[in-house]
Coordinates of C-alpha atoms in Angstrom, one line a residue:
M126 CA -10.8 26.6 15.1
V127 CA -8.8 25.6 12.0
T128 CA -5.0 26.1 12.5
A129 CA -1.8 25.5 10.5
D130 CA 0.5 22.7 11.7
R131 CA 4.3 22.9 12.0
K132 CA 4.6 21.9 8.3
G133 CA 2.2 24.7 7.2
R134 CA -0.7 22.3 6.5
V135 CA -4.3 23.2 7.3
L136 CA -5.2 21.3 10.4
V137 CA -8.6 20.8 12.1
P138 CA -7.8 20.1 15.8
V139 CA -9.3 17.1 17.5
P140 CA -9.9 18.2 21.1
F141 CA -9.8 14.7 22.7
D142 CA -7.5 11.7 22.9
P143 CA -8.8 9.1 20.4
D144 CA -7.1 6.4 22.4
D145 CA -9.1 7.2 25.4
T146 CA -12.4 7.6 23.4
W147 CA -12.1 4.7 20.9
G148 CA -9.4 2.5 22.4
H149 CA -5.7 2.5 21.6
K150 CA -4.7 2.0 17.9
P151 CA -1.4 2.8 16.1
Q152 CA -3.5 4.9 13.7
H153 CA -7.0 6.2 13.9
H154 CA -8.7 6.3 10.5
V155 CA -11.9 8.5 10.7
A156 CA -14.7 9.6 8.5
G157 CA -17.3 12.4 9.0
T158 CA -18.0 15.9 8.0
V159 CA -16.4 19.4 8.3
N160 CA -19.0 22.1 7.8
G161 CA -21.2 19.5 6.4
L162 CA -18.7 18.3 3.7
R163 CA -17.7 14.7 3.8
V164 CA -14.1 14.0 4.9
R165 CA -11.9 10.9 5.5
A166 CA -8.6 11.3 7.3
V167 CA -6.1 9.9 9.8
I168 CA -5.8 11.7 13.1
E169 CA -2.2 13.0 13.3
R170 CA -0.1 14.4 16.1
D171 CA 1.2 18.0 15.9
G172 CA 3.4 18.4 19.0
D173 CA 1.1 17.8 21.9
A174 CA -2.0 18.4 19.8
R175 CA -4.0 16.2 17.5
G176 CA -6.0 16.9 14.4
I177 CA -6.9 16.0 10.8
V178 CA -5.2 17.6 7.8
L179 CA -7.3 19.1 5.1
G180 CA -5.5 18.7 1.8
P181 CA -5.4 21.3 -1.0
A182 CA -7.7 19.3 -3.2
W183 CA -10.3 19.0 -0.5
R184 CA -10.1 22.7 0.4
R185 CA -10.2 23.9 -3.2
D186 CA -13.9 24.3 -3.4
C187 CA -14.8 24.9 0.3
G188 CA -12.7 28.0 1.2
I189 CA -11.7 26.8 4.6
A190 CA -8.5 28.4 5.9
P191 CA -6.6 28.8 9.2
G192 CA -8.6 31.0 11.7
D193 CA -12.0 29.7 10.5
E194 CA -14.4 28.1 12.9
V195 CA -15.9 24.9 11.6
A196 CA -18.4 22.3 12.7
V197 CA -16.8 18.8 12.8
V198 CA -18.4 15.4 13.2
L199 CA -16.0 12.4 13.2
A200 CA -16.3 8.7 13.9
P201 CA -14.0 5.7 13.5
E202 CA -14.0 4.5 9.9
G203 CA -15.0 1.0 8.8
P204 CA -15.6 -2.1 10.8
Q205 CA -14.3 -1.9 14.3
R206 CA -13.3 -4.8 16.5
D207 CA -16.8 -5.0 18.1
D208 CA -18.3 -5.3 14.6
L209 CA -16.4 -8.5 13.8
A210 CA -17.7 -12.0 13.7
P211 CA -16.9 -13.8 17.0
D212 CA -14.5 -16.2 15.4
V213 CA -12.5 -13.4 13.7
A214 CA -12.5 -11.3 16.9
A215 CA -11.3 -14.2 19.0
A216 CA -8.5 -15.0 16.6
L217 CA -7.3 -11.4 16.6
E218 CA -7.7 -11.2 20.4
A219 CA -5.3 -14.2 20.7
E220 CA -2.6 -12.4 18.7
P221 CA -2.3 -8.8 20.0
Q222 CA 0.4 -7.8 17.5
A223 CA -1.9 -8.9 14.6
A224 CA -4.9 -7.2 16.2
A225 CA -3.0 -3.9 16.6
F226 CA -2.0 -4.0 12.9
F227 CA -5.5 -4.9 11.8
D228 CA -7.0 -2.0 13.8
S229 CA -4.5 0.4 12.2
L230 CA -5.5 -0.5 8.6
A231 CA -7.6 1.8 6.5
Q232 CA -11.2 0.7 5.9
F233 CA -10.4 -0.6 2.4
Y234 CA -7.9 -3.2 3.7
R235 CA -9.9 -4.3 6.7
K236 CA -13.0 -4.9 4.4
G237 CA -10.8 -6.7 1.9
Y238 CA -9.7 -9.2 4.5
L239 CA -13.2 -9.6 5.9
R240 CA -14.8 -10.2 2.5
W241 CA -12.2 -12.9 1.8
I242 CA -13.1 -14.6 5.1
D243 CA -16.9 -14.2 4.7
A244 CA -16.8 -15.8 1.2
T245 CA -16.5 -19.2 3.0
K246 CA -19.5 -19.1 5.2
R247 CA -20.7 -22.5 4.0
R248 CA -17.2 -24.0 4.3
P249 CA -16.2 -23.8 8.0
D250 CA -12.9 -25.7 7.5
V251 CA -11.8 -23.2 4.8
R252 CA -13.1 -20.3 6.9
A253 CA -10.9 -21.3 9.8
A254 CA -7.9 -21.5 7.5
R255 CA -8.5 -18.1 6.1
I256 CA -8.9 -16.5 9.5
A257 CA -5.6 -18.0 10.5
E258 CA -4.0 -16.7 7.3
V259 CA -5.3 -13.2 7.9
V260 CA -3.9 -13.2 11.4
R261 CA -0.6 -14.4 10.1
L262 CA -0.5 -11.6 7.4
C263 CA -1.4 -9.0 9.9
K264 CA 1.2 -10.2 12.3
D265 CA 3.7 -9.8 9.5
H266 CA 2.4 -6.2 8.8
I267 CA 1.0 -7.2 5.4
K268 CA -2.0 -5.0 4.6
E269 CA -3.6 -7.1 1.9
R270 CA -3.7 -10.7 0.8
P271 CA -1.1 -11.3 -2.0
R272 CA -2.4 -13.0 -5.2
R273 CA -0.6 -14.8 -8.0
D274 CA -0.6 -12.7 -11.1
L275 CA -0.4 -15.6 -13.5
D276 CA -2.5 -18.3 -11.7
P277 CA -5.9 -17.1 -10.5
G278 CA -6.5 -20.5 -8.9
Q279 CA -3.8 -19.9 -6.3
S280 CA -4.8 -17.7 -3.4
T281 CA -1.4 -16.4 -2.2
I282 CA 2.2 -15.9 -3.3
G283 CA 5.1 -16.0 -1.0
R284 CA 6.2 -13.1 1.1
T285 CA 9.6 -12.7 -0.6
V286 CA 10.7 -11.8 -4.1
D287 CA 12.2 -15.3 -4.5
D288 CA 8.8 -16.8 -3.7
Y289 CA 7.2 -14.6 -6.2
L290 CA 9.6 -15.6 -8.9
R291 CA 9.5 -19.3 -8.1
A292 CA 5.7 -19.2 -8.9
L293 CA 6.3 -18.1 -12.5
P294 CA 6.9 -20.1 -15.7
A295 CA 10.6 -20.6 -16.5
D296 CA 10.9 -18.1 -19.3
V297 CA 9.0 -15.3 -17.4
R298 CA 11.1 -16.0 -14.3
K299 CA 14.4 -15.7 -16.3
A300 CA 13.3 -12.4 -17.8
L301 CA 12.4 -10.9 -14.4
E302 CA 15.5 -12.4 -12.7
D303 CA 17.6 -10.5 -15.3
L304 CA 15.7 -7.3 -14.6
R305 CA 16.1 -7.9 -10.9
R306 CA 19.8 -8.3 -11.3
A307 CA 20.1 -5.0 -13.3
I308 CA 18.1 -3.1 -10.6
R309 CA 20.3 -4.6 -7.8
E310 CA 23.5 -3.5 -9.6
A311 CA 22.1 0.0 -10.0
A312 CA 20.8 0.2 -6.4
P313 CA 22.9 -2.1 -4.3
D314 CA 21.5 -0.6 -1.0
A315 CA 17.9 -1.0 -2.0
V316 CA 15.6 -3.2 0.1
E317 CA 13.5 -5.8 -1.7
T318 CA 9.9 -6.3 -0.5
I319 CA 6.5 -7.5 -1.8
S320 CA 4.3 -4.4 -1.9
Y321 CA 0.9 -4.1 -3.6
R322 CA 1.5 -7.8 -4.6
V323 CA 4.6 -7.1 -6.7
P324 CA 8.4 -7.0 -6.0
T325 CA 9.4 -3.5 -5.0
F326 CA 12.8 -1.9 -4.4
S327 CA 13.1 0.9 -1.8
Q328 CA 15.6 3.2 -0.2
G329 CA 13.5 4.9 2.3
E330 CA 10.9 5.4 -0.4
P331 CA 9.9 3.1 -3.3
I332 CA 12.2 3.3 -6.3
V333 CA 11.0 0.8 -8.9
G334 CA 9.2 -2.6 -9.1
F335 CA 8.4 -5.3 -11.5
G336 CA 5.7 -7.9 -12.1
A337 CA 4.3 -10.5 -14.5
A338 CA 0.9 -10.7 -16.2
K339 CA -0.4 -13.3 -18.6
H340 CA 0.8 -11.6 -21.8
H341 CA 3.7 -9.3 -20.7
C342 CA 6.1 -8.3 -18.0
S343 CA 6.0 -4.9 -16.3
F344 CA 8.8 -2.6 -15.1
Y345 CA 7.1 -0.2 -12.6
V346 CA 9.1 3.0 -12.8
M347 CA 6.6 4.8 -10.6
S348 CA 7.2 8.2 -12.3
P349 CA 5.1 9.1 -15.4
P350 CA 7.3 12.1 -16.2
L351 CA 10.4 10.0 -16.2
V352 CA 8.8 7.4 -18.5
A353 CA 7.6 10.2 -20.8
S354 CA 11.1 11.7 -21.0
L355 CA 12.4 8.4 -22.3
A356 CA 9.6 7.8 -24.8
D357 CA 11.9 8.0 -27.8
E358 CA 14.1 5.3 -26.5
L359 CA 11.1 3.2 -25.5
D360 CA 9.2 3.1 -28.8
A361 CA 9.5 -0.7 -29.0
Y362 CA 7.7 -1.1 -25.7
D363 CA 4.2 -0.5 -24.4
L364 CA 4.1 2.5 -22.1
S365 CA 1.3 3.3 -19.6
G366 CA 1.9 6.2 -17.1
G367 CA 4.8 5.2 -14.9
T368 CA 5.0 1.6 -16.3
I369 CA 7.0 0.0 -19.1
R370 CA 5.6 -3.3 -20.4
F371 CA 7.8 -5.7 -22.3
Q372 CA 7.7 -9.2 -23.7
V373 CA 9.9 -12.0 -22.4
G374 CA 11.7 -12.1 -25.8
A375 CA 12.4 -8.4 -25.8
P376 CA 13.8 -7.5 -22.4
L377 CA 14.9 -4.0 -21.3
P378 CA 18.6 -3.3 -21.8
P379 CA 20.5 -3.3 -18.4
S380 CA 22.0 0.1 -19.3
L381 CA 18.5 1.6 -19.6
V382 CA 17.4 0.0 -16.4
A383 CA 20.4 1.4 -14.6
R384 CA 19.6 5.0 -15.9
V385 CA 16.0 4.7 -14.8
V386 CA 16.9 3.5 -11.3
S387 CA 19.5 6.2 -10.9
A388 CA 17.0 8.8 -12.0
R389 CA 14.4 7.5 -9.6
I390 CA 16.8 7.7 -6.7
E391 CA 17.6 11.3 -7.6
E392 CA 13.9 12.1 -7.9
N393 CA 13.3 10.8 -4.4
A394 CA 16.3 12.8 -3.1
V395 CA 15.1 16.0 -4.7
R396 CA 11.6 15.6 -3.3
K397 CA 13.0 14.9 0.2
R398 CA 15.1 18.1 0.0
S399 CA 12.2 20.3 -1.1

């Protein structure tokens, strides 16, 4: 029977322990049907119970609500450990920390790693190196293989913002180092990471990020409403959703960057309070 969890979300209980049924994983990504309608979800805990959450968008056209009885079919999503090639499975088995992280990944990320490995079937030396690289990335809790934005011939970038910047041409690096400095001054407590292949600044939640492409640099504001509210001040730049694109020779003013960063921190705080 469908219930509501402690947060008021619509929850379909899972009447078994997925660790006992499918083996222990930090997260269980599942796919299947609820009343014949396809669903993908992560099994979540609600106190001592477990279940999958049905979001508003999924429920909009199906009319399922707490108190309804539903027919549910669920199975682990994507390639499981038993489905892996023997060399990949053995490499993960030898590194339990990497294996646990790989098992927790959504299907999209697991398949991405496996496609990259399988692209080398006729080159066993390269295949072994790629398997080792995937194990290393999983051990470091990196869910997809980073790529160089400016040099498609290079397979990876470093795991730090400094590594990312070192890989860029001097003029692009200088422009992004200036942007990085302005962000740091506006958010001195923010943590720098590489997320979704680009430098990102977070304080509990992502605030902003930046990146380089062949013909421009990008300031990822991550808030389309905020970018729209500044449109009059940004008429010299190319805007796209929550992104401000600029040329190396026309950088963003540090004062504007500071206001954007402060506004993003406040947006995150308001969302957390609500």
